[in-house]
């Protein structure tokens, strides 16, 4: 694992955007695995900025997002479709037909998971997967569990994830209780992984991820076994690591 220490969130975002830019420049029709949440917002802003300056062309890029809440429509401002469109896609020249996000409105979990697995397989896998890190060590919505789930599946969100997400909803009862998520095997099959982590509140879990045992109880710990992971974390997030 390559570890880059950033001064702060802004620095982290620029470093992460540089890595994604390099991927897009070197393979214009690459498959980017994308994430939502607060971690990648600055990265997307920076990419938009470079696109506006003429440095980046997304016209041939294909994307697959990690996850989506089950039950939310695309126009719900808390859906991950809405997030991706309004924080990234609408500002760049990506072909929306080349973007993929699990369909939160599909009530048949098996059907949607099978469809999404096929989408990823038909794309030929993921060239670069961007990941944020949950406070409980989750990646995508792969929550701590007794075993790693391999491919796209429907998860019951843990109380800690529901709690962390409630800031985005009017009340905790409005937070969806289930989500569709890419599985650990699919994430691990990405050719390259870019993990971005910011803030002191992630320092302990990041330490567990990097130095603890590889266990499904800390899902991101599996990344220790991937041979091309780049971690960009700010000083606060790395404050409990000897780095
Ligand atoms: C989002 C996702 C989640 C987040 C994680 C960290 O698509 O898959 O795993 O990356 O919950 O969220 P933030 O960045 O908001 O701290």
mmCIF file with all atom_site columns, N, CA, C and O and ligand atoms in Angstrom, residues 34-40 65-68 80 130-136 138-142 161 164-165 167-168 181 196 198 201-202, ligand 1:
data_model
loop_
_atom_site.group_PDB
_atom_site.id
_atom_site.type_symbol
_atom_site.label_atom_id
_atom_site.label_alt_id
_atom_site.label_comp_id
_atom_site.label_asym_id
_atom_site.label_entity_id
_atom_site.label_seq_id
_atom_site.pdbx_PDB_ins_code
_atom_site.Cartn_x
_atom_site.Cartn_y
_atom_site.Cartn_z
_atom_site.occupancy
_atom_site.B_iso_or_equiv
_atom_site.pdbx_formal_charge
_atom_site.auth_seq_id
_atom_site.auth_comp_id
_atom_site.auth_asym_id
_atom_site.auth_atom_id
_atom_site.pdbx_PDB_model_num
ATOM   1   N N  . UNK A 1 34  ? -16.829 4.748  -8.319 1.00 0.00 ? 34  UNK A N  1
ATOM   2   C CA . UNK A 1 34  ? -16.968 6.012  -7.586 1.00 0.00 ? 34  UNK A CA 1
ATOM   3   C C  . UNK A 1 34  ? -17.715 5.837  -6.270 1.00 0.00 ? 34  UNK A C  1
ATOM   4   O O  . UNK A 1 34  ? -18.463 4.873  -6.073 1.00 0.00 ? 34  UNK A O  1
ATOM   5   N N  . UNK A 1 35  ? -17.483 6.789  -5.382 1.00 0.00 ? 35  UNK A N  1
ATOM   6   C CA . UNK A 1 35  ? -18.091 6.765  -4.050 1.00 0.00 ? 35  UNK A CA 1
ATOM   7   C C  . UNK A 1 35  ? -18.831 8.074  -3.809 1.00 0.00 ? 35  UNK A C  1
ATOM   8   O O  . UNK A 1 35  ? -18.567 9.081  -4.466 1.00 0.00 ? 35  UNK A O  1
ATOM   9   N N  . UNK A 1 36  ? -19.729 8.055  -2.855 1.00 0.00 ? 36  UNK A N  1
ATOM   10  C CA . UNK A 1 36  ? -20.404 9.276  -2.414 1.00 0.00 ? 36  UNK A CA 1
ATOM   11  C C  . UNK A 1 36  ? -19.900 9.605  -1.002 1.00 0.00 ? 36  UNK A C  1
ATOM   12  O O  . UNK A 1 36  ? -18.889 9.089  -0.561 1.00 0.00 ? 36  UNK A O  1
ATOM   13  N N  . UNK A 1 37  ? -20.618 10.470 -0.292 1.00 0.00 ? 37  UNK A N  1
ATOM   14  C CA . UNK A 1 37  ? -20.216 10.833 1.071  1.00 0.00 ? 37  UNK A CA 1
ATOM   15  C C  . UNK A 1 37  ? -19.428 12.125 1.087  1.00 0.00 ? 37  UNK A C  1
ATOM   16  O O  . UNK A 1 37  ? -19.193 12.745 0.040  1.00 0.00 ? 37  UNK A O  1
ATOM   17  N N  . UNK A 1 38  ? -18.990 12.529 2.282  1.00 0.00 ? 38  UNK A N  1
ATOM   18  C CA . UNK A 1 38  ? -18.287 13.807 2.384  1.00 0.00 ? 38  UNK A CA 1
ATOM   19  C C  . UNK A 1 38  ? -16.838 13.705 1.912  1.00 0.00 ? 38  UNK A C  1
ATOM   20  O O  . UNK A 1 38  ? -16.277 14.690 1.419  1.00 0.00 ? 38  UNK A O  1
ATOM   21  N N  . UNK A 1 39  ? -16.241 12.530 2.000  1.00 0.00 ? 39  UNK A N  1
ATOM   22  C CA . UNK A 1 39  ? -14.819 12.417 1.637  1.00 0.00 ? 39  UNK A CA 1
ATOM   23  C C  . UNK A 1 39  ? -14.519 12.829 0.193  1.00 0.00 ? 39  UNK A C  1
ATOM   24  O O  . UNK A 1 39  ? -13.566 13.578 -0.032 1.00 0.00 ? 39  UNK A O  1
ATOM   25  N N  . UNK A 1 40  ? -15.290 12.352 -0.811 1.00 0.00 ? 40  UNK A N  1
ATOM   26  C CA . UNK A 1 40  ? -14.881 12.664 -2.193 1.00 0.00 ? 40  UNK A CA 1
ATOM   27  C C  . UNK A 1 40  ? -15.376 13.998 -2.756 1.00 0.00 ? 40  UNK A C  1
ATOM   28  O O  . UNK A 1 40  ? -15.024 14.337 -3.888 1.00 0.00 ? 40  UNK A O  1
ATOM   29  N N  . UNK A 1 65  ? -20.906 3.170  -9.542 1.00 0.00 ? 65  UNK A N  1
ATOM   30  C CA . UNK A 1 65  ? -20.882 3.605  -8.143 1.00 0.00 ? 65  UNK A CA 1
ATOM   31  C C  . UNK A 1 65  ? -20.966 2.420  -7.203 1.00 0.00 ? 65  UNK A C  1
ATOM   32  O O  . UNK A 1 65  ? -21.479 1.360  -7.543 1.00 0.00 ? 65  UNK A O  1
ATOM   33  N N  . UNK A 1 66  ? -20.448 2.639  -6.013 1.00 0.00 ? 66  UNK A N  1
ATOM   34  C CA . UNK A 1 66  ? -20.406 1.576  -5.016 1.00 0.00 ? 66  UNK A CA 1
ATOM   35  C C  . UNK A 1 66  ? -21.781 1.154  -4.531 1.00 0.00 ? 66  UNK A C  1
ATOM   36  O O  . UNK A 1 66  ? -22.029 -0.025 -4.288 1.00 0.00 ? 66  UNK A O  1
ATOM   37  N N  . UNK A 1 67  ? -22.662 2.137  -4.331 1.00 0.00 ? 67  UNK A N  1
ATOM   38  C CA . UNK A 1 67  ? -23.859 1.793  -3.568 1.00 0.00 ? 67  UNK A CA 1
ATOM   39  C C  . UNK A 1 67  ? -25.004 2.782  -3.783 1.00 0.00 ? 67  UNK A C  1
ATOM   40  O O  . UNK A 1 67  ? -24.826 3.847  -4.378 1.00 0.00 ? 67  UNK A O  1
ATOM   41  N N  . UNK A 1 68  ? -26.148 2.395  -3.287 1.00 0.00 ? 68  UNK A N  1
ATOM   42  C CA . UNK A 1 68  ? -27.342 3.248  -3.344 1.00 0.00 ? 68  UNK A CA 1
ATOM   43  C C  . UNK A 1 68  ? -28.311 2.788  -2.257 1.00 0.00 ? 68  UNK A C  1
ATOM   44  O O  . UNK A 1 68  ? -28.421 1.594  -1.975 1.00 0.00 ? 68  UNK A O  1
ATOM   45  N N  . UNK A 1 80  ? -28.039 8.476  -3.822 1.00 0.00 ? 80  UNK A N  1
ATOM   46  C CA . UNK A 1 80  ? -26.661 8.592  -4.304 1.00 0.00 ? 80  UNK A CA 1
ATOM   47  C C  . UNK A 1 80  ? -26.632 8.976  -5.783 1.00 0.00 ? 80  UNK A C  1
ATOM   48  O O  . UNK A 1 80  ? -25.658 9.557  -6.257 1.00 0.00 ? 80  UNK A O  1
ATOM   49  N N  . UNK A 1 130 ? -12.461 4.330  -6.287 1.00 0.00 ? 130 UNK A N  1
ATOM   50  C CA . UNK A 1 130 ? -12.337 5.327  -5.220 1.00 0.00 ? 130 UNK A CA 1
ATOM   51  C C  . UNK A 1 130 ? -13.166 4.873  -4.024 1.00 0.00 ? 130 UNK A C  1
ATOM   52  O O  . UNK A 1 130 ? -14.334 4.500  -4.174 1.00 0.00 ? 130 UNK A O  1
ATOM   53  N N  . UNK A 1 131 ? -12.565 4.924  -2.843 1.00 0.00 ? 131 UNK A N  1
ATOM   54  C CA . UNK A 1 131 ? -13.267 4.493  -1.625 1.00 0.00 ? 131 UNK A CA 1
ATOM   55  C C  . UNK A 1 131 ? -13.142 5.534  -0.521 1.00 0.00 ? 131 UNK A C  1
ATOM   56  O O  . UNK A 1 131 ? -12.053 6.105  -0.328 1.00 0.00 ? 131 UNK A O  1
ATOM   57  N N  . UNK A 1 132 ? -14.220 5.737  0.230  1.00 0.00 ? 132 UNK A N  1
ATOM   58  C CA . UNK A 1 132 ? -14.137 6.417  1.514  1.00 0.00 ? 132 UNK A CA 1
ATOM   59  C C  . UNK A 1 132 ? -14.167 5.343  2.591  1.00 0.00 ? 132 UNK A C  1
ATOM   60  O O  . UNK A 1 132 ? -14.336 4.154  2.300  1.00 0.00 ? 132 UNK A O  1
ATOM   61  N N  . UNK A 1 133 ? -13.988 5.744  3.826  1.00 0.00 ? 133 UNK A N  1
ATOM   62  C CA . UNK A 1 133 ? -13.947 4.775  4.932  1.00 0.00 ? 133 UNK A CA 1
ATOM   63  C C  . UNK A 1 133 ? -14.998 5.144  5.978  1.00 0.00 ? 133 UNK A C  1
ATOM   64  O O  . UNK A 1 133 ? -15.019 6.279  6.465  1.00 0.00 ? 133 UNK A O  1
ATOM   65  N N  . UNK A 1 134 ? -15.854 4.183  6.310  1.00 0.00 ? 134 UNK A N  1
ATOM   66  C CA . UNK A 1 134 ? -16.852 4.429  7.352  1.00 0.00 ? 134 UNK A CA 1
ATOM   67  C C  . UNK A 1 134 ? -16.220 4.369  8.746  1.00 0.00 ? 134 UNK A C  1
ATOM   68  O O  . UNK A 1 134 ? -15.160 3.764  8.928  1.00 0.00 ? 134 UNK A O  1
ATOM   69  N N  . UNK A 1 135 ? -16.884 4.976  9.711  1.00 0.00 ? 135 UNK A N  1
ATOM   70  C CA . UNK A 1 135 ? -16.335 4.980  11.084 1.00 0.00 ? 135 UNK A CA 1
ATOM   71  C C  . UNK A 1 135 ? -16.219 3.581  11.668 1.00 0.00 ? 135 UNK A C  1
ATOM   72  O O  . UNK A 1 135 ? -15.453 3.352  12.593 1.00 0.00 ? 135 UNK A O  1
ATOM   73  N N  . UNK A 1 136 ? -17.003 2.655  11.141 1.00 0.00 ? 136 UNK A N  1
ATOM   74  C CA . UNK A 1 136 ? -16.920 1.273  11.635 1.00 0.00 ? 136 UNK A CA 1
ATOM   75  C C  . UNK A 1 136 ? -16.074 0.401  10.705 1.00 0.00 ? 136 UNK A C  1
ATOM   76  O O  . UNK A 1 136 ? -16.088 -0.815 10.817 1.00 0.00 ? 136 UNK A O  1
ATOM   77  N N  . UNK A 1 138 ? -16.438 0.274  7.384  1.00 0.00 ? 138 UNK A N  1
ATOM   78  C CA . UNK A 1 138 ? -17.106 -0.195 6.162  1.00 0.00 ? 138 UNK A CA 1
ATOM   79  C C  . UNK A 1 138 ? -16.535 0.453  4.917  1.00 0.00 ? 138 UNK A C  1
ATOM   80  O O  . UNK A 1 138 ? -16.012 1.566  4.962  1.00 0.00 ? 138 UNK A O  1
ATOM   81  N N  . UNK A 1 139 ? -16.632 -0.266 3.806  1.00 0.00 ? 139 UNK A N  1
ATOM   82  C CA . UNK A 1 139 ? -16.341 0.292  2.476  1.00 0.00 ? 139 UNK A CA 1
ATOM   83  C C  . UNK A 1 139 ? -17.550 -0.043 1.610  1.00 0.00 ? 139 UNK A C  1
ATOM   84  O O  . UNK A 1 139 ? -18.079 -1.145 1.686  1.00 0.00 ? 139 UNK A O  1
ATOM   85  N N  . UNK A 1 140 ? -17.961 0.926  0.776  1.00 0.00 ? 140 UNK A N  1
ATOM   86  C CA . UNK A 1 140 ? -19.294 0.798  0.207  1.00 0.00 ? 140 UNK A CA 1
ATOM   87  C C  . UNK A 1 140 ? -20.215 0.690  1.406  1.00 0.00 ? 140 UNK A C  1
ATOM   88  O O  . UNK A 1 140 ? -20.027 1.361  2.428  1.00 0.00 ? 140 UNK A O  1
ATOM   89  N N  . UNK A 1 141 ? -21.211 -0.172 1.314  1.00 0.00 ? 141 UNK A N  1
ATOM   90  C CA . UNK A 1 141 ? -22.018 -0.445 2.504  1.00 0.00 ? 141 UNK A CA 1
ATOM   91  C C  . UNK A 1 141 ? -21.750 -1.865 2.994  1.00 0.00 ? 141 UNK A C  1
ATOM   92  O O  . UNK A 1 141 ? -22.637 -2.529 3.520  1.00 0.00 ? 141 UNK A O  1
ATOM   93  N N  . UNK A 1 142 ? -20.522 -2.306 2.839  1.00 0.00 ? 142 UNK A N  1
ATOM   94  C CA . UNK A 1 142 ? -20.123 -3.597 3.398  1.00 0.00 ? 142 UNK A CA 1
ATOM   95  C C  . UNK A 1 142 ? -19.847 -3.376 4.875  1.00 0.00 ? 142 UNK A C  1
ATOM   96  O O  . UNK A 1 142 ? -18.781 -2.883 5.258  1.00 0.00 ? 142 UNK A O  1
ATOM   97  N N  . UNK A 1 161 ? -24.092 3.226  11.232 1.00 0.00 ? 161 UNK A N  1
ATOM   98  C CA . UNK A 1 161 ? -24.176 3.864  9.913  1.00 0.00 ? 161 UNK A CA 1
ATOM   99  C C  . UNK A 1 161 ? -25.447 4.707  9.816  1.00 0.00 ? 161 UNK A C  1
ATOM   100 O O  . UNK A 1 161 ? -25.421 5.833  9.298  1.00 0.00 ? 161 UNK A O  1
ATOM   101 N N  . UNK A 1 164 ? -24.726 7.792  11.677 1.00 0.00 ? 164 UNK A N  1
ATOM   102 C CA . UNK A 1 164 ? -23.820 8.701  10.946 1.00 0.00 ? 164 UNK A CA 1
ATOM   103 C C  . UNK A 1 164 ? -24.538 9.390  9.788  1.00 0.00 ? 164 UNK A C  1
ATOM   104 O O  . UNK A 1 164 ? -24.211 10.523 9.442  1.00 0.00 ? 164 UNK A O  1
ATOM   105 N N  . UNK A 1 165 ? -25.513 8.718  9.200  1.00 0.00 ? 165 UNK A N  1
ATOM   106 C CA . UNK A 1 165 ? -26.203 9.279  8.035  1.00 0.00 ? 165 UNK A CA 1
ATOM   107 C C  . UNK A 1 165 ? -27.384 10.163 8.394  1.00 0.00 ? 165 UNK A C  1
ATOM   108 O O  . UNK A 1 165 ? -27.922 10.854 7.533  1.00 0.00 ? 165 UNK A O  1
ATOM   109 N N  . UNK A 1 167 ? -27.582 12.866 9.783  1.00 0.00 ? 167 UNK A N  1
ATOM   110 C CA . UNK A 1 167 ? -27.379 14.299 9.582  1.00 0.00 ? 167 UNK A CA 1
ATOM   111 C C  . UNK A 1 167 ? -27.914 14.768 8.236  1.00 0.00 ? 167 UNK A C  1
ATOM   112 O O  . UNK A 1 167 ? -28.144 15.947 8.030  1.00 0.00 ? 167 UNK A O  1
ATOM   113 N N  . UNK A 1 168 ? -28.085 13.847 7.313  1.00 0.00 ? 168 UNK A N  1
ATOM   114 C CA . UNK A 1 168 ? -28.563 14.220 5.988  1.00 0.00 ? 168 UNK A CA 1
ATOM   115 C C  . UNK A 1 168 ? -30.084 14.151 5.850  1.00 0.00 ? 168 UNK A C  1
ATOM   116 O O  . UNK A 1 168 ? -30.627 14.477 4.806  1.00 0.00 ? 168 UNK A O  1
ATOM   117 N N  . UNK A 1 181 ? -25.207 -2.615 -2.323 1.00 0.00 ? 181 UNK A N  1
ATOM   118 C CA . UNK A 1 181 ? -23.788 -2.292 -2.365 1.00 0.00 ? 181 UNK A CA 1
ATOM   119 C C  . UNK A 1 181 ? -22.984 -3.313 -3.150 1.00 0.00 ? 181 UNK A C  1
ATOM   120 O O  . UNK A 1 181 ? -23.299 -4.511 -3.131 1.00 0.00 ? 181 UNK A O  1
ATOM   121 N N  . UNK A 1 196 ? -9.518  7.317  0.357  1.00 0.00 ? 196 UNK A N  1
ATOM   122 C CA . UNK A 1 196 ? -9.289  8.659  0.905  1.00 0.00 ? 196 UNK A CA 1
ATOM   123 C C  . UNK A 1 196 ? -9.944  8.750  2.288  1.00 0.00 ? 196 UNK A C  1
ATOM   124 O O  . UNK A 1 196 ? -11.090 8.349  2.477  1.00 0.00 ? 196 UNK A O  1
ATOM   125 N N  . UNK A 1 198 ? -10.227 11.306 5.833  1.00 0.00 ? 198 UNK A N  1
ATOM   126 C CA . UNK A 1 198 ? -9.985  12.635 6.401  1.00 0.00 ? 198 UNK A CA 1
ATOM   127 C C  . UNK A 1 198 ? -10.569 12.745 7.810  1.00 0.00 ? 198 UNK A C  1
ATOM   128 O O  . UNK A 1 198 ? -11.666 12.233 8.073  1.00 0.00 ? 198 UNK A O  1
ATOM   129 N N  . UNK A 1 201 ? -11.666 11.937 13.611 1.00 0.00 ? 201 UNK A N  1
ATOM   130 C CA . UNK A 1 201 ? -12.670 10.934 14.000 1.00 0.00 ? 201 UNK A CA 1
ATOM   131 C C  . UNK A 1 201 ? -12.481 9.601  13.262 1.00 0.00 ? 201 UNK A C  1
ATOM   132 O O  . UNK A 1 201 ? -13.079 8.598  13.638 1.00 0.00 ? 201 UNK A O  1
ATOM   133 N N  . UNK A 1 202 ? -11.629 9.596  12.232 1.00 0.00 ? 202 UNK A N  1
ATOM   134 C CA . UNK A 1 202 ? -11.350 8.341  11.511 1.00 0.00 ? 202 UNK A CA 1
ATOM   135 C C  . UNK A 1 202 ? -9.977  7.774  11.894 1.00 0.00 ? 202 UNK A C  1
ATOM   136 O O  . UNK A 1 202 ? -9.551  6.751  11.335 1.00 0.00 ? 202 UNK A O  1
HETATM 137 C C1 . LIG B 2 .   ? -20.345 5.997  -0.082 1.00 0.00 ? 1   LIG B C1 1
HETATM 138 C C2 . LIG B 2 .   ? -19.793 4.852  0.602  1.00 0.00 ? 1   LIG B C2 1
HETATM 139 C C3 . LIG B 2 .   ? -19.439 4.869  2.042  1.00 0.00 ? 1   LIG B C3 1
HETATM 140 C C4 . LIG B 2 .   ? -18.624 6.098  2.438  1.00 0.00 ? 1   LIG B C4 1
HETATM 141 C C5 . LIG B 2 .   ? -18.276 6.047  3.925  1.00 0.00 ? 1   LIG B C5 1
HETATM 142 C C6 . LIG B 2 .   ? -17.538 7.289  4.376  1.00 0.00 ? 1   LIG B C6 1
HETATM 143 O O1 . LIG B 2 .   ? -20.652 5.699  -1.429 1.00 0.00 ? 1   LIG B O1 1
HETATM 144 O O2 . LIG B 2 .   ? -19.660 3.857  -0.025 1.00 0.00 ? 1   LIG B O2 1
HETATM 145 O O3 . LIG B 2 .   ? -18.712 3.707  2.332  1.00 0.00 ? 1   LIG B O3 1
HETATM 146 O O4 . LIG B 2 .   ? -17.461 6.154  1.680  1.00 0.00 ? 1   LIG B O4 1
HETATM 147 O O5 . LIG B 2 .   ? -19.448 5.920  4.685  1.00 0.00 ? 1   LIG B O5 1
HETATM 148 O O6 . LIG B 2 .   ? -18.416 8.370  4.304  1.00 0.00 ? 1   LIG B O6 1
HETATM 149 P P1 . LIG B 2 .   ? -17.912 9.879  4.494  1.00 0.00 ? 1   LIG B P1 1
HETATM 150 O O7 . LIG B 2 .   ? -16.996 10.146 3.340  1.00 0.00 ? 1   LIG B O7 1
HETATM 151 O O8 . LIG B 2 .   ? -19.164 10.701 4.419  1.00 0.00 ? 1   LIG B O8 1
HETATM 152 O O9 . LIG B 2 .   ? -17.228 9.931  5.809  1.00 0.00 ? 1   LIG B O9 1
#
